[in-house]
Short mmCIF file of C-alpha atoms in Angstrom, two decimals:
data_model
loop_
_atom_site.label_atom_id
_atom_site.label_comp_id
_atom_site.label_asym_id
_atom_site.label_seq_id
_atom_site.Cartn_x
_atom_site.Cartn_y
_atom_site.Cartn_z
CA MET A 450 -198.21 -5.81 -116.00
CA ARG A 451 -200.01 -8.90 -117.30
CA HIS A 452 -199.98 -7.25 -120.72
CA SER A 453 -196.22 -6.65 -120.82
CA THR A 454 -194.08 -9.09 -122.79
CA PHE A 455 -190.91 -10.98 -121.90
CA ARG A 456 -189.13 -9.17 -124.75
CA GLN A 457 -190.05 -5.79 -123.27
CA LEU A 458 -188.56 -6.86 -119.95
CA GLU A 459 -185.38 -8.07 -121.70
CA VAL A 460 -185.01 -4.68 -123.39
CA PHE A 461 -185.73 -2.88 -120.12
CA ASP A 462 -183.11 -4.96 -118.31
CA ALA A 463 -180.50 -4.23 -121.00
CA ILE A 464 -181.11 -0.48 -120.69
CA MET A 465 -180.77 -0.73 -116.92
CA ARG A 466 -177.47 -2.59 -117.28
CA LEU A 467 -175.96 -0.38 -119.96
CA GLY A 468 -177.53 3.01 -119.21
CA SER A 469 -178.29 3.72 -122.86
CA PHE A 470 -180.99 2.92 -125.40
CA ARG A 471 -178.31 2.77 -128.12
CA LYS A 472 -176.09 0.34 -126.22
CA ALA A 473 -179.10 -1.80 -125.34
CA ALA A 474 -180.02 -1.96 -129.03
CA GLU A 475 -176.47 -3.07 -129.94
CA ASP A 476 -176.43 -5.59 -127.10
CA LEU A 477 -179.68 -7.22 -128.22
CA PHE A 478 -179.03 -6.88 -131.98
CA LEU A 479 -182.07 -4.61 -132.35
CA THR A 480 -182.56 -1.22 -133.96
CA GLN A 481 -182.76 1.79 -131.66
CA PRO A 482 -186.32 2.63 -132.84
CA THR A 483 -187.37 -0.91 -131.88
CA VAL A 484 -185.92 -0.46 -128.40
CA SER A 485 -187.65 2.91 -128.04
CA MET A 486 -190.98 1.43 -129.16
CA GLN A 487 -190.69 -1.49 -126.71
CA MET A 488 -190.02 0.95 -123.85
CA LYS A 489 -192.89 3.18 -124.92
CA LYS A 490 -195.28 0.21 -124.76
CA LEU A 491 -193.88 -0.93 -121.39
CA THR A 492 -194.17 2.60 -119.97
CA GLN A 493 -197.79 2.78 -121.13
CA THR A 494 -198.49 -0.56 -119.45
CA VAL A 495 -196.91 0.54 -116.14
CA GLY A 496 -198.51 3.98 -116.29
CA TYR A 497 -195.46 5.85 -114.95
CA PRO A 498 -192.13 7.00 -116.47
CA LEU A 499 -189.37 4.40 -116.13
CA PHE A 500 -186.35 6.53 -117.11
CA GLU A 501 -185.02 10.07 -116.88
CA GLN A 502 -182.62 11.51 -119.49
CA ALA A 503 -179.33 13.12 -118.38
CA GLY A 504 -177.05 13.91 -121.28
CA LYS A 505 -176.41 10.74 -123.27
CA ARG A 506 -177.30 8.43 -120.38
CA VAL A 507 -180.64 7.45 -118.97
CA PHE A 508 -181.34 6.80 -115.30
CA PRO A 509 -184.21 4.87 -113.76
CA THR A 510 -186.99 6.59 -111.90
CA GLU A 511 -188.10 5.15 -108.56
CA VAL A 512 -190.74 3.16 -110.44
CA GLY A 513 -188.05 1.97 -112.87
CA ARG A 514 -185.87 0.73 -110.00
CA GLU A 515 -188.77 -1.18 -108.49
CA LEU A 516 -189.63 -2.74 -111.84
CA HIS A 517 -185.99 -3.78 -112.32
CA LYS A 518 -186.00 -5.63 -108.99
CA THR A 519 -189.06 -7.56 -110.12
CA THR A 520 -187.57 -8.17 -113.55
CA ARG A 521 -184.37 -9.63 -112.09
CA GLU A 522 -186.44 -11.90 -109.82
CA ILE A 523 -188.34 -13.15 -112.87
CA PHE A 524 -185.12 -13.81 -114.81
CA ASP A 525 -183.51 -15.53 -111.80
CA ASP A 526 -186.57 -17.76 -111.39
CA LEU A 527 -186.43 -18.68 -115.08
CA ALA A 528 -182.71 -19.46 -114.79
CA ARG A 529 -183.43 -21.78 -111.87
CA PHE A 530 -186.17 -23.41 -113.90
CA ASP A 531 -183.73 -23.92 -116.79
CA MET A 532 -181.31 -25.64 -114.43
CA ALA A 533 -184.04 -27.86 -113.00
CA LEU A 534 -185.23 -28.73 -116.49
CA ALA A 535 -181.66 -29.53 -117.53
CA ASP A 536 -181.37 -31.90 -114.59
CA LEU A 537 -184.59 -33.60 -115.62
CA LYS A 538 -183.26 -33.99 -119.15
CA GLY A 539 -180.11 -35.63 -117.93
CA VAL A 540 -177.67 -32.75 -118.49
CA ARG A 541 -176.19 -33.30 -115.05
CA ARG A 542 -173.63 -35.71 -116.51
CA GLY A 543 -171.64 -35.82 -119.69
CA ALA A 544 -168.69 -34.30 -121.54
CA LEU A 545 -168.34 -31.21 -123.71
CA SER A 546 -165.48 -30.51 -126.12
CA ILE A 547 -165.02 -27.00 -127.54
CA ALA A 548 -162.29 -25.84 -129.92
CA VAL A 549 -161.71 -22.13 -130.59
CA VAL A 550 -159.43 -20.01 -132.76
CA THR A 551 -156.64 -18.27 -130.88
CA THR A 552 -158.33 -14.86 -130.77
CA ALA A 553 -161.33 -16.39 -128.99
CA LYS A 554 -159.14 -17.44 -126.05
CA TYR A 555 -159.68 -13.97 -124.57
CA PHE A 556 -163.37 -14.60 -123.86
CA ALA A 557 -164.18 -18.30 -124.46
CA PRO A 558 -162.76 -19.56 -121.11
CA GLY A 559 -165.01 -17.14 -119.24
CA ILE A 560 -168.11 -18.29 -121.12
CA LEU A 561 -167.26 -21.97 -120.67
CA GLY A 562 -166.42 -21.39 -117.00
CA ARG A 563 -169.81 -19.83 -116.30
CA PHE A 564 -171.52 -22.67 -118.14
CA CYS A 565 -169.66 -25.18 -115.95
CA GLU A 566 -170.70 -23.26 -112.83
CA ARG A 567 -174.28 -23.86 -113.87
CA TYR A 568 -173.61 -27.55 -114.57
CA PRO A 569 -170.71 -28.40 -112.23
CA THR A 570 -170.72 -32.15 -112.93
CA ILE A 571 -170.06 -31.73 -116.67
CA GLU A 572 -166.54 -32.51 -117.85
CA ALA A 573 -165.54 -29.77 -120.30
CA SER A 574 -162.43 -29.33 -122.45
CA LEU A 575 -161.31 -26.25 -124.37
CA LYS A 576 -158.75 -26.44 -127.17
CA VAL A 577 -157.16 -23.31 -128.66
CA CYS A 578 -155.80 -23.62 -132.22
CA ASN A 579 -155.16 -21.46 -135.25
CA ARG A 580 -157.85 -21.43 -137.92
CA ALA A 581 -156.17 -24.08 -140.07
CA HIS A 582 -156.12 -26.59 -137.21
CA ILE A 583 -159.71 -25.70 -136.27
CA ILE A 584 -160.78 -26.57 -139.82
CA GLU A 585 -158.90 -29.88 -139.58
CA ARG A 586 -160.68 -30.72 -136.34
CA LEU A 587 -164.00 -29.67 -137.83
CA ILE A 588 -163.52 -31.92 -140.85
CA ALA A 589 -162.63 -34.79 -138.53
CA ASN A 590 -165.66 -33.96 -136.35
CA LYS A 591 -163.52 -34.15 -133.21
CA ASP A 592 -165.42 -31.68 -131.04
CA ASP A 593 -168.96 -30.69 -130.15
CA PHE A 594 -168.57 -27.05 -131.21
CA TYR A 595 -166.06 -24.66 -132.76
CA ILE A 596 -165.86 -20.91 -132.23
CA LEU A 597 -164.60 -18.89 -135.20
CA GLY A 598 -164.80 -15.34 -136.49
CA GLN A 599 -165.92 -16.56 -139.90
CA PRO A 600 -167.62 -19.89 -140.67
CA PRO A 601 -165.70 -21.98 -143.23
CA GLU A 602 -167.06 -22.05 -146.77
CA GLU A 603 -165.35 -25.27 -147.79
CA ILE A 604 -167.36 -27.44 -145.36
CA GLU A 605 -171.09 -27.72 -144.82
CA VAL A 606 -171.73 -26.45 -141.30
CA ASP A 607 -174.42 -25.10 -139.05
CA ALA A 608 -173.27 -21.69 -137.83
CA GLU A 609 -174.88 -19.23 -135.46
CA ALA A 610 -173.63 -15.74 -134.53
CA PHE A 611 -173.62 -15.13 -130.78
CA LEU A 612 -171.22 -12.29 -129.99
CA ALA A 613 -170.08 -9.04 -131.64
CA ASN A 614 -166.47 -9.06 -132.84
CA SER A 615 -165.25 -5.56 -133.74
CA LEU A 616 -161.92 -5.32 -135.55
CA VAL A 617 -160.17 -2.05 -134.70
CA ALA A 618 -157.07 -0.16 -135.83
CA VAL A 619 -154.33 -0.48 -133.19
CA ALA A 620 -151.07 1.41 -132.63
CA SER A 621 -148.71 2.18 -129.75
CA ASN A 622 -149.99 4.85 -127.39
CA ASP A 623 -147.29 7.29 -128.58
CA HIS A 624 -147.71 6.65 -132.31
CA PRO A 625 -147.89 9.83 -134.46
CA LEU A 626 -151.48 8.92 -135.41
CA ALA A 627 -152.59 8.14 -131.85
CA ASP A 628 -154.29 11.48 -131.17
CA GLN A 629 -155.53 12.25 -134.67
CA LYS A 630 -159.24 12.15 -135.56
CA GLN A 631 -160.89 10.74 -138.67
CA ILE A 632 -157.67 9.37 -140.15
CA PRO A 633 -158.14 8.55 -143.87
CA LEU A 634 -157.80 4.86 -144.63
CA ARG A 635 -155.28 5.76 -147.34
CA ARG A 636 -153.08 7.45 -144.72
CA PHE A 637 -153.40 4.45 -142.41
CA ALA A 638 -152.37 2.19 -145.31
CA GLU A 639 -149.02 3.97 -145.48
CA GLU A 640 -148.01 2.48 -142.12
CA PRO A 641 -146.06 -0.81 -141.89
CA PHE A 642 -148.47 -3.56 -140.87
CA LEU A 643 -148.13 -6.49 -138.50
CA LEU A 644 -150.50 -9.29 -139.51
CA ARG A 645 -151.44 -12.78 -138.46
CA GLU A 646 -150.34 -15.66 -140.65
CA PRO A 647 -152.08 -16.26 -144.03
CA GLY A 648 -155.37 -18.06 -143.46
CA SER A 649 -156.23 -16.02 -140.35
CA GLY A 650 -159.78 -14.65 -140.38
CA THR A 651 -158.63 -11.27 -139.01
CA ARG A 652 -155.99 -11.01 -141.73
CA ALA A 653 -158.51 -11.88 -144.44
CA ALA A 654 -160.92 -9.20 -143.17
CA THR A 655 -158.10 -6.63 -143.11
CA GLU A 656 -156.96 -7.41 -146.64
CA ARG A 657 -160.57 -7.38 -147.87
CA LEU A 658 -161.19 -3.92 -146.39
CA PHE A 659 -158.12 -2.45 -148.07
CA ALA A 660 -158.89 -4.14 -151.40
CA GLU A 661 -162.43 -2.74 -151.36
CA HIS A 662 -160.92 0.76 -151.31
CA GLY A 663 -158.21 0.10 -153.90
CA LEU A 664 -155.44 -0.13 -151.31
CA LYS A 665 -152.89 -2.75 -150.37
CA VAL A 666 -151.57 -3.68 -146.95
CA ARG A 667 -147.87 -2.93 -146.44
CA VAL A 668 -146.98 -6.11 -144.57
CA ARG A 669 -143.86 -5.65 -142.48
CA MET A 670 -144.14 -8.87 -140.52
CA ASP A 671 -146.28 -12.02 -140.31
CA LEU A 672 -146.78 -13.26 -136.76
CA GLU A 673 -148.54 -16.39 -135.50
CA SER A 674 -150.14 -14.97 -132.38
CA ASN A 675 -151.97 -11.87 -131.23
CA GLU A 676 -149.62 -11.61 -128.26
CA ALA A 677 -146.63 -11.34 -130.60
CA ILE A 678 -148.40 -8.67 -132.64
CA LYS A 679 -149.23 -6.64 -129.53
CA GLN A 680 -145.63 -6.79 -128.31
CA ALA A 681 -144.36 -5.76 -131.76
CA ILE A 682 -146.77 -2.80 -131.85
CA MET A 683 -145.58 -1.63 -128.43
CA ALA A 684 -141.99 -1.96 -129.72
CA HIS A 685 -142.92 0.43 -132.59
CA PHE A 686 -142.57 -2.14 -135.39
CA GLY A 687 -145.86 -1.07 -136.94
CA VAL A 688 -149.65 -1.01 -136.64
CA SER A 689 -152.34 -3.65 -137.00
CA ILE A 690 -156.05 -4.40 -137.09
CA LEU A 691 -157.10 -6.68 -134.24
CA SER A 692 -160.22 -7.89 -132.51
CA ARG A 693 -161.12 -5.52 -129.68
CA HIS A 694 -161.34 -8.58 -127.40
CA THR A 695 -157.57 -9.13 -127.70
CA ILE A 696 -156.47 -5.67 -126.52
CA MET A 697 -158.76 -4.78 -123.61
CA MET A 698 -156.00 -5.06 -120.97
CA GLU A 699 -153.43 -3.12 -123.03
CA ILE A 700 -155.92 -0.34 -123.75
CA ALA A 701 -156.82 -0.10 -120.06
CA SER A 702 -153.14 0.05 -119.08
CA GLY A 703 -152.37 2.69 -121.72
CA HIS A 704 -149.87 0.62 -123.72
CA LEU A 705 -151.96 0.48 -126.90
CA LYS A 706 -154.35 2.91 -128.57
CA VAL A 707 -157.36 2.33 -130.83
CA LEU A 708 -157.00 4.68 -133.79
CA ASP A 709 -159.87 6.70 -135.25
CA VAL A 710 -159.63 5.48 -138.85
CA GLU A 711 -162.37 5.82 -141.48
CA HIS A 712 -164.22 2.59 -142.39
CA LEU A 713 -163.17 1.11 -139.06
CA PRO A 714 -164.05 -0.72 -136.90
CA ILE A 715 -164.96 -3.69 -139.07
CA ALA A 716 -168.21 -5.08 -137.68
CA ARG A 717 -168.06 -8.86 -137.47
CA SER A 718 -169.44 -11.59 -135.23
CA TRP A 719 -168.22 -14.65 -133.42
CA TYR A 720 -169.89 -17.86 -134.55
CA VAL A 721 -170.50 -21.18 -132.88
CA VAL A 722 -170.15 -23.88 -135.52
CA ASN A 723 -170.64 -27.63 -135.88
CA ARG A 724 -170.77 -30.09 -138.77
CA LYS A 725 -174.05 -29.82 -140.63
CA GLY A 726 -176.53 -32.48 -139.62
CA LYS A 727 -174.65 -33.46 -136.48
CA SER A 728 -177.00 -34.52 -133.68
CA PRO A 729 -175.88 -32.73 -130.51
CA SER A 730 -175.76 -34.46 -127.16
CA LEU A 731 -177.87 -33.16 -124.29
CA VAL A 732 -174.81 -31.39 -122.92
CA ALA A 733 -173.98 -29.83 -126.30
CA SER A 734 -177.59 -28.68 -126.70
CA ALA A 735 -177.44 -27.09 -123.25
CA PHE A 736 -174.24 -25.24 -124.20
CA ARG A 737 -175.77 -23.90 -127.41
CA ASP A 738 -178.80 -22.73 -125.45
CA TYR A 739 -176.47 -21.05 -122.98
CA LEU A 740 -174.71 -19.18 -125.80
CA ARG A 741 -178.07 -17.94 -127.06
CA GLU A 742 -178.89 -16.77 -123.56
CA TYR A 743 -175.48 -15.10 -123.35
CA ALA A 744 -176.04 -13.29 -126.65
CA ALA A 745 -179.52 -12.11 -125.68
CA GLU A 746 -178.72 -11.02 -122.16
CA SER A 747 -175.12 -9.96 -121.80
CA ASN A 748 -172.91 -9.63 -124.90
CA ARG A 749 -171.02 -7.42 -122.47
CA LEU A 750 -167.56 -8.11 -124.08
CA GLY A 751 -168.57 -6.20 -127.16
CA PRO A 752 -167.55 -2.57 -127.82
#
């Protein structure tokens, strides 16, 4: 095992968590052949099979389960080291200010909450605004970081993708298109649309998709929140394209349905952004490192 690499163990851990080479590849932003190659090398190092195939899922062998126990111990030890190192660097005290666009409110509190569990003496604040207000705060340099679906082009910023953000077609669960497969985008465009206000990143992505295929969105209503859009969809006012993060509860409860529409979902990412050249505090640096860790290890809110 001395010849195995940390990356191989990361890939192995992702497969164990997700039960699929494909999902592990998506989770780690790798290609599936790369994941397969990493596991082939790790298997050769161990000298025994680590997984068994059963349909589309893979299951660990007894050797695989034993290796996973050791892998988790290694990762836990490294996490404890990170915390100790943070203490030595002075991250035990300080303040952190994060501002996020409204769609990010469905996952950002959980990420920030787990960060604060790691550093319980840090004072953290989370502000939720529409994109226009986020840009205003960014220009004024009011916060440590900003989370957006698309970095602004009008300001020089440092931006880093850290989480998948799939935009999906959404309708009520009893919509005429709800049970259809491979719906043409042109047919979907015939439906009345409920969209966020002009300037919204989700709206811009929707309009760009339709324009690329020579179509135009039939806007029935502009709404200033995702909650209002979801309620309007359930009331049969129309359809929409929304971030999958915003509809997880409604999908689980059966009130909304993700439609199978060609050219969808739109693959996007969430970005952590700050003014270009800004020197982060120790606390801000620790939060950015945590987001990188989150992206590499869990990205579990993605599709």
